[in-house]
Amino acid sequence: MKLALKLLALLLVSVVMMSCRGQKTDKPPIRHHFNMNFQERFNAQQENQFFEDGMAMRMPVEGTVARGMLRHDTVLFEGVDDSGEYVDEIPFELTREFLNRGRERYDVYCQMCHGGTGDGQGIIMTGGYGYVPAPTFHSESSRNMPDGEFYSAIANGIRNMPAYATQINVEDRWAIVAYVRALQASQNVREIDMDRYDVDLAELRDLYEQEQARLEAIAAARSSGASDEVTAERGERLYIQNACQACHSLDGRDGVGPTFAGLYGAERNFTDGTSAIADEDYLIESILEPEVLIVEGYDNVMVPYTHLNESELQSLVEFIRSLSDE
Ligand code: HEC
Ligand code: HEC
């Protein structure tokens, strides 16, 4: 009997407890212990008269460095030495593994623009998307660029190229620099030195010719079907499609390159001390061989636009001329 009563009581208690579960209530939960749930504090951006400046949020003590952010090694983190000059060294041991890592990262982050061999003919560039052309890494100036400057181009971007610091960590940036150096070496071997390498020269020539044929086909496909009209309007479209506007303004503002405003017919002075009047011949030459005459005050960074045909070049000239007409 006693046992039956006990069991009944237990049943009642459990039914009462069960019926509490899963039911909605507007009342705050019962707290047996408050932990530190309720205490005085300041919200972000709140005022606090305790401090002289009246702000509750405090600045870190001057000189504070967040953990892992001490970047005292300028060679490693910025590619420059104590005097601010770009270094010509890679602060890592050049192992095969390191180079392969660089190759892998290069193929992920650089190849679509600068090309698999570093010739500036990546798919973005040959697809006619109107992007600023990526320079080749096989020019004299690119070969002479110090390692540190190369590193800095990845970390901080360069002119129209954005920075890759958020995507590529410090060690990988240096690995890419090392790999680009290997690419440069691979494209700059004298034929008489080739005996040292175990490669089939004829096969390499074949590959090279295939690649040239591919690029020519792309250029031909691009210009086929295009009209051969020569007008300033067409020139203006070409100015935008070829991303000239990334470096040349139309309103007199200085950019990576000189403005086109008032250019036609003006006297130009060059870094070699010579000068010329900007006529049609000069303008076309500047577009096809920008490295020959460098306008004073500017760097030799324009990529030759050799894929433009005759009527396109003339249209660009007409466009530039139209900017100087009243
Ligand atoms: C979206 C296309 C694009 C990608 C991706 C890209 N670049 Fe560039 N890069 C450019 C362009 C365009 C320029 C030229 C910018 C200018 O002159 O205004 C350039 C310029 C450079 C230069 C300067 C070359 C010189 O001769 O002045 C270096 C070095 C360089 N890039 C390295 C890299 C490396 C390394 C990567 C990969 C981490 C990379 N770039 C990824 C488009 C790209
Ligand atoms: C990455 C930047 C860049 C792009 C893109 C670019 N240029 Fe240039 N260009 C320059 C710079 C820098 C100079 C001056 C240095 C030199 O003379 O090479 C220059 C010089 C010139 C000049 C001679 C200007 C003068 O003041 O005497 C002409 C003409 C010219 N560019 C036309 C073009 C055309 C047309 C396009 C597009 C099809 C183009 N450029 C694309 C950077 C660029």
Coordinates of C-alpha atoms and ligand atoms in Angstrom, one line a residue:
M1 CA 0.0 0.0 0.0
K2 CA 2.7 2.4 1.0
L3 CA 4.7 1.5 -2.1
A4 CA 1.6 2.2 -4.3
L5 CA 1.2 5.6 -2.7
K6 CA 4.8 6.4 -3.2
L7 CA 4.6 5.4 -6.9
L8 CA 1.5 7.5 -7.3
A9 CA 3.2 10.6 -5.8
L10 CA 6.2 10.1 -8.1
L11 CA 3.9 9.8 -11.1
L12 CA 2.1 13.0 -10.1
V13 CA 5.4 14.9 -9.7
S14 CA 6.7 13.8 -13.0
V15 CA 3.5 14.7 -14.8
V16 CA 3.6 18.1 -13.2
M17 CA 7.2 18.6 -14.3
M18 CA 6.6 17.3 -17.8
S19 CA 3.8 19.6 -18.4
C20 CA 6.2 22.6 -17.8
R21 CA 8.4 21.7 -20.6
G22 CA 8.0 23.1 -24.1
Q23 CA 5.4 25.6 -23.0
K24 CA 5.8 29.3 -23.9
T25 CA 5.9 31.9 -21.2
D26 CA 6.5 35.7 -21.1
K27 CA 8.1 35.5 -17.7
P28 CA 11.9 35.6 -17.4
P29 CA 13.5 32.2 -16.7
I30 CA 14.1 31.3 -13.1
R31 CA 17.7 31.9 -12.3
H32 CA 19.2 29.9 -9.5
H33 CA 22.5 31.6 -9.9
F34 CA 23.2 34.9 -11.6
N35 CA 26.8 34.2 -12.6
M36 CA 28.0 37.5 -13.9
N37 CA 25.0 38.1 -16.2
F38 CA 24.1 41.4 -14.8
Q39 CA 26.8 44.0 -14.0
E40 CA 27.6 47.5 -14.8
R41 CA 29.5 48.1 -18.0
F42 CA 29.8 50.6 -20.9
N43 CA 28.6 49.9 -24.4
A44 CA 30.8 50.6 -27.5
Q45 CA 31.1 54.3 -28.3
Q46 CA 29.5 55.3 -25.0
E47 CA 30.5 58.3 -22.9
N48 CA 32.4 58.0 -19.7
Q49 CA 33.2 61.1 -17.7
F50 CA 35.8 59.2 -15.7
F51 CA 38.4 59.8 -18.5
E52 CA 39.5 63.3 -19.5
D53 CA 38.4 62.8 -23.2
G54 CA 35.0 61.6 -22.0
M55 CA 35.2 58.4 -24.0
A56 CA 34.7 55.0 -22.5
M57 CA 36.6 53.2 -25.2
R58 CA 40.4 53.6 -24.7
M59 CA 43.2 53.6 -27.2
P60 CA 45.9 51.0 -26.7
V61 CA 49.0 52.4 -25.0
E62 CA 51.4 54.0 -27.4
G63 CA 53.7 51.4 -29.0
T64 CA 51.4 48.5 -28.3
V65 CA 51.8 45.7 -30.8
A66 CA 49.1 43.1 -31.3
R67 CA 50.3 39.6 -30.9
G68 CA 51.9 38.3 -34.1
M69 CA 52.0 41.7 -35.6
L70 CA 55.5 42.8 -34.7
R71 CA 56.9 43.6 -38.2
H72 CA 60.3 44.8 -37.3
D73 CA 61.9 42.8 -40.1
T74 CA 61.5 45.3 -43.0
V75 CA 63.3 43.0 -45.5
L76 CA 60.8 40.2 -44.8
F77 CA 57.6 42.3 -44.6
E78 CA 58.2 45.2 -47.0
G79 CA 61.1 44.1 -49.2
V80 CA 63.2 47.2 -48.2
D81 CA 66.3 47.6 -46.1
D82 CA 66.9 50.1 -43.3
S83 CA 67.5 53.0 -45.7
G84 CA 64.2 52.2 -47.6
E85 CA 65.9 50.8 -50.7
Y86 CA 64.4 47.7 -52.3
V87 CA 66.5 44.7 -51.5
D88 CA 67.8 42.3 -54.1
E89 CA 67.5 39.2 -52.1
I90 CA 64.8 36.7 -51.2
P91 CA 64.8 36.1 -47.4
F92 CA 64.1 32.4 -47.7
E93 CA 66.2 29.4 -48.6
L94 CA 65.6 28.6 -52.3
T95 CA 64.6 25.0 -52.2
R96 CA 62.7 23.0 -54.9
E97 CA 59.7 22.9 -52.5
F98 CA 59.7 26.7 -52.1
L99 CA 59.8 27.2 -55.8
N100 CA 57.0 24.7 -56.4
R101 CA 54.9 26.5 -53.8
G102 CA 55.6 29.8 -55.7
R103 CA 54.6 28.1 -59.0
E104 CA 51.4 26.9 -57.5
R105 CA 50.5 30.3 -56.0
Y106 CA 51.6 32.1 -59.3
D107 CA 49.2 29.9 -61.2
V108 CA 46.4 30.7 -58.8
Y109 CA 46.9 34.5 -58.5
C110 CA 49.0 35.8 -61.4
Q111 CA 48.9 33.6 -64.4
M112 CA 45.5 34.6 -65.7
C113 CA 46.9 38.1 -66.4
H114 CA 50.7 37.8 -66.6
G115 CA 50.5 34.5 -68.6
G116 CA 51.8 31.0 -67.7
T117 CA 55.3 31.9 -68.9
G118 CA 55.1 35.4 -67.7
D119 CA 54.8 36.9 -71.1
G120 CA 51.8 39.1 -70.2
Q121 CA 49.4 37.1 -72.5
G122 CA 47.1 35.5 -69.8
I123 CA 43.6 34.7 -70.7
I124 CA 42.2 37.9 -69.2
M125 CA 44.5 39.9 -71.5
T126 CA 43.8 37.9 -74.7
G127 CA 40.1 37.6 -74.1
G128 CA 39.4 41.2 -75.2
Y129 CA 37.9 42.2 -71.8
G130 CA 39.4 45.7 -71.9
Y131 CA 41.7 45.2 -68.9
V132 CA 44.9 47.3 -68.6
P133 CA 47.5 45.1 -70.3
A134 CA 49.8 43.2 -67.9
P135 CA 53.5 43.8 -68.7
T136 CA 55.7 40.9 -69.7
F137 CA 58.2 39.7 -67.1
H138 CA 60.8 39.1 -69.8
S139 CA 61.7 42.7 -70.5
E140 CA 65.1 44.1 -69.5
S141 CA 63.4 46.4 -66.9
S142 CA 61.5 43.6 -65.4
R143 CA 64.6 41.4 -65.1
N144 CA 66.4 44.3 -63.5
M145 CA 63.6 45.0 -61.0
P146 CA 64.9 44.2 -57.5
D147 CA 63.3 41.3 -55.7
G148 CA 62.0 43.7 -53.1
E149 CA 60.1 45.8 -55.6
F150 CA 58.6 42.7 -57.0
Y151 CA 57.5 41.7 -53.5
S152 CA 56.1 45.1 -53.0
A153 CA 54.0 44.9 -56.2
I154 CA 52.3 41.8 -54.8
A155 CA 51.9 43.3 -51.3
N156 CA 50.9 46.8 -52.2
G157 CA 49.8 46.6 -55.8
I158 CA 51.5 48.7 -58.5
R159 CA 49.8 51.5 -60.5
N160 CA 46.6 49.9 -61.9
M161 CA 47.3 46.5 -60.4
P162 CA 45.6 45.9 -57.1
A163 CA 47.4 44.6 -54.0
Y164 CA 47.3 40.9 -53.2
A165 CA 48.2 41.2 -49.5
T166 CA 44.9 39.9 -48.2
Q167 CA 45.0 36.8 -50.4
I168 CA 48.7 35.9 -50.3
N169 CA 50.7 35.6 -47.1
V170 CA 54.2 36.9 -46.7
E171 CA 56.1 33.7 -47.3
D172 CA 54.0 32.9 -50.4
R173 CA 54.6 36.3 -51.8
W174 CA 58.4 35.6 -51.6
A175 CA 57.8 32.2 -53.1
I176 CA 56.1 33.8 -56.1
V177 CA 59.0 36.2 -56.5
A178 CA 61.3 33.3 -56.5
Y179 CA 59.2 31.5 -59.1
V180 CA 59.0 34.6 -61.4
R181 CA 62.8 34.7 -61.2
A182 CA 62.9 31.1 -62.4
L183 CA 60.4 32.0 -65.2
Q184 CA 62.7 34.9 -66.2
A185 CA 65.7 32.7 -66.2
S186 CA 63.9 30.0 -68.3
Q187 CA 63.0 32.5 -71.0
N188 CA 66.4 34.1 -71.2
V189 CA 68.8 31.3 -71.8
R190 CA 71.3 31.6 -74.7
E191 CA 71.1 28.9 -77.2
I192 CA 74.7 27.9 -76.7
D193 CA 74.0 27.3 -73.0
M194 CA 71.1 25.0 -73.8
D195 CA 73.5 22.0 -74.1
R196 CA 73.7 22.0 -70.4
Y197 CA 70.0 21.2 -70.1
D198 CA 68.3 18.0 -70.9
V199 CA 65.7 19.5 -73.3
D200 CA 64.7 18.9 -76.8
L201 CA 65.3 22.3 -78.6
A202 CA 63.2 21.4 -81.6
E203 CA 60.3 20.5 -79.4
L204 CA 60.7 23.8 -77.5
R205 CA 60.7 25.8 -80.8
D206 CA 57.6 23.9 -81.9
L207 CA 55.8 24.9 -78.6
Y208 CA 56.9 28.5 -79.1
E209 CA 55.6 28.6 -82.6
Q210 CA 52.3 27.1 -81.6
E211 CA 51.9 29.7 -78.9
Q212 CA 52.7 32.5 -81.4
A213 CA 50.2 31.0 -83.8
R214 CA 47.6 31.0 -81.0
L215 CA 48.2 34.6 -80.2
E216 CA 48.1 35.6 -83.9
A217 CA 44.8 33.7 -84.3
I218 CA 43.3 35.6 -81.4
A219 CA 44.4 38.9 -82.8
A220 CA 43.1 38.0 -86.3
A221 CA 39.7 36.9 -84.8
R222 CA 39.5 40.2 -83.0
S223 CA 40.1 42.4 -86.0
S224 CA 38.1 40.3 -88.4
G225 CA 34.6 41.7 -89.0
A226 CA 35.7 45.0 -87.6
S227 CA 35.1 47.9 -90.0
D228 CA 37.9 49.9 -91.3
E229 CA 36.2 53.3 -90.8
V230 CA 38.4 56.0 -89.3
T231 CA 36.4 58.2 -87.0
A232 CA 36.9 60.0 -83.7
E233 CA 33.9 58.1 -82.3
R234 CA 35.4 54.8 -83.0
G235 CA 38.7 56.1 -81.5
E236 CA 36.8 57.0 -78.3
R237 CA 35.3 53.4 -78.1
L238 CA 38.8 52.0 -78.6
Y239 CA 40.2 54.3 -75.9
I240 CA 37.7 52.7 -73.4
Q241 CA 37.9 49.1 -74.8
N242 CA 41.7 49.1 -74.6
A243 CA 41.7 50.6 -71.1
C244 CA 43.8 53.6 -72.2
Q245 CA 41.7 55.6 -69.8
A246 CA 43.3 53.8 -66.9
C247 CA 46.5 55.9 -67.5
H248 CA 45.5 58.7 -69.8
S249 CA 42.9 61.3 -68.7
L250 CA 40.9 63.4 -71.2
D251 CA 40.4 66.4 -68.8
G252 CA 44.0 67.5 -68.3
R253 CA 44.5 65.5 -65.1
D254 CA 47.8 63.8 -64.7
G255 CA 47.8 60.0 -64.4
V256 CA 50.2 57.1 -64.8
G257 CA 50.6 58.6 -68.3
P258 CA 50.2 62.1 -69.7
T259 CA 46.7 63.5 -70.4
F260 CA 45.3 63.4 -74.0
A261 CA 43.8 66.9 -73.5
G262 CA 45.7 69.3 -75.7
L263 CA 48.2 66.6 -76.7
Y264 CA 47.7 66.8 -80.5
G265 CA 50.1 69.3 -82.0
A266 CA 51.9 70.0 -78.7
E267 CA 55.7 69.8 -78.3
R268 CA 56.8 66.8 -76.4
N269 CA 60.1 66.5 -74.5
F270 CA 61.7 63.1 -73.9
T271 CA 63.9 61.6 -71.3
D272 CA 66.8 61.3 -73.8
G273 CA 66.8 65.0 -74.3
T274 CA 65.2 65.1 -77.7
S275 CA 61.8 66.6 -78.5
A276 CA 59.1 66.3 -81.2
I277 CA 55.7 67.6 -82.2
A278 CA 52.8 65.2 -81.4
D279 CA 51.5 64.6 -85.0
E280 CA 49.9 61.4 -86.4
D281 CA 53.2 59.6 -86.9
Y282 CA 54.4 60.3 -83.4
L283 CA 51.1 59.2 -81.8
I284 CA 51.0 56.0 -83.7
E285 CA 54.6 55.3 -82.9
S286 CA 53.8 56.0 -79.2
I287 CA 51.1 53.4 -79.2
L288 CA 53.0 50.7 -81.1
E289 CA 56.5 51.3 -79.5
P290 CA 56.0 53.3 -76.3
E291 CA 59.4 52.2 -75.1
V292 CA 61.3 54.2 -77.8
L293 CA 60.5 57.7 -76.7
I294 CA 59.7 58.2 -73.0
V295 CA 57.9 61.5 -72.2
E296 CA 59.8 63.4 -69.6
G297 CA 58.4 63.0 -66.1
Y298 CA 56.9 59.6 -66.8
D299 CA 58.0 56.0 -66.4
N300 CA 58.4 53.5 -69.2
V301 CA 55.4 51.4 -68.2
M302 CA 53.1 51.5 -71.2
V303 CA 52.7 48.1 -72.9
P304 CA 52.9 48.2 -76.7
Y305 CA 49.5 47.9 -78.3
T306 CA 50.6 45.9 -81.3
H307 CA 47.3 44.1 -81.8
L308 CA 45.6 47.3 -83.1
N309 CA 45.3 47.5 -86.9
E310 CA 45.8 50.5 -89.1
S311 CA 42.2 51.9 -89.0
E312 CA 42.1 51.4 -85.2
L313 CA 45.3 53.3 -84.8
Q314 CA 44.1 56.1 -87.0
S315 CA 40.8 56.3 -85.2
L316 CA 42.6 56.7 -81.9
V317 CA 44.7 59.5 -83.5
E318 CA 41.4 61.1 -84.7
F319 CA 40.0 60.9 -81.2
I320 CA 43.1 62.5 -79.7
R321 CA 43.1 65.2 -82.4
S322 CA 39.4 65.9 -81.6
L323 CA 40.3 66.7 -78.0
S324 CA 42.5 69.6 -79.2
D325 CA 40.0 71.1 -81.7
E326 CA 38.0 74.1 -80.5
Ligands
HEC1 C1 43.9 41.1 -63.0 C2 45.1 41.1 -63.7 C3 46.4 40.9 -62.9 C4 46.7 40.0 -62.0 C5 45.9 38.8 -61.5 C6 48.1 40.3 -61.6 N1 48.6 41.4 -62.2 FE1 50.4 42.1 -62.0 N2 49.9 43.6 -63.3 C7 48.7 43.8 -63.9 C8 48.7 45.0 -64.7 C9 47.5 45.5 -65.5 C10 49.9 45.6 -64.5 C11 50.4 47.0 -65.0 C12 49.7 48.1 -64.2 C13 50.0 49.4 -64.7 O1 51.1 49.6 -65.4 O2 49.2 50.3 -64.4 C14 50.7 44.7 -63.6 C15 52.0 45.0 -63.2 C16 52.7 44.1 -62.4 C17 54.1 44.3 -62.1 C18 55.0 45.5 -62.5 C19 55.7 45.1 -63.8 C20 56.5 46.2 -64.4 O3 57.3 45.9 -65.3 O4 56.3 47.4 -64.0 C21 54.5 43.3 -61.3 C22 55.9 43.0 -60.8 C23 53.4 42.4 -61.2 N3 52.3 42.9 -61.9 C24 53.4 41.2 -60.6 C25 52.2 40.4 -60.3 C26 52.2 39.2 -59.6 C27 53.4 38.6 -58.9 C28 50.9 38.8 -59.5 C29 50.4 37.6 -58.8 C30 50.5 37.7 -57.4 C31 50.2 39.7 -60.4 N4 51.0 40.6 -60.8 C32 48.8 39.5 -60.6 C33 47.7 42.9 -63.9 C34 47.6 41.8 -63.1
HEC2 C1 49.5 51.3 -67.9 C2 49.3 52.7 -68.2 C3 49.1 53.0 -69.7 C4 48.1 52.5 -70.5 C5 47.1 51.5 -70.2 C6 48.3 53.2 -71.8 N1 49.3 54.1 -71.7 FE1 49.9 55.4 -73.2 N2 51.5 56.0 -71.9 C7 51.7 55.6 -70.6 C8 52.8 56.3 -70.1 C9 53.4 56.2 -68.7 C10 53.3 57.2 -71.1 C11 54.5 58.1 -71.0 C12 55.8 57.4 -71.1 C13 56.1 57.0 -72.5 O1 56.3 57.9 -73.3 O2 56.1 55.8 -72.7 C14 52.4 56.9 -72.3 C15 52.5 57.6 -73.5 C16 51.6 57.6 -74.5 C17 51.6 58.4 -75.6 C18 52.5 59.6 -75.9 C19 51.9 60.7 -75.0 C20 52.6 62.0 -74.9 O3 52.2 62.8 -74.0 O4 53.5 62.3 -75.8 C21 50.5 58.1 -76.4 C22 50.0 58.7 -77.7 C23 49.8 57.0 -75.7 N3 50.5 56.7 -74.6 C24 48.7 56.4 -76.2 C25 48.0 55.3 -75.5 C26 46.9 54.7 -76.0 C27 46.1 55.0 -77.3 C28 46.5 53.7 -75.1 C29 45.4 52.7 -75.2 C30 45.3 51.9 -76.5 C31 47.5 53.8 -74.0 N4 48.4 54.8 -74.3 C32 47.5 53.0 -72.9 C33 50.9 54.7 -69.9 C34 49.8 54.0 -70.4

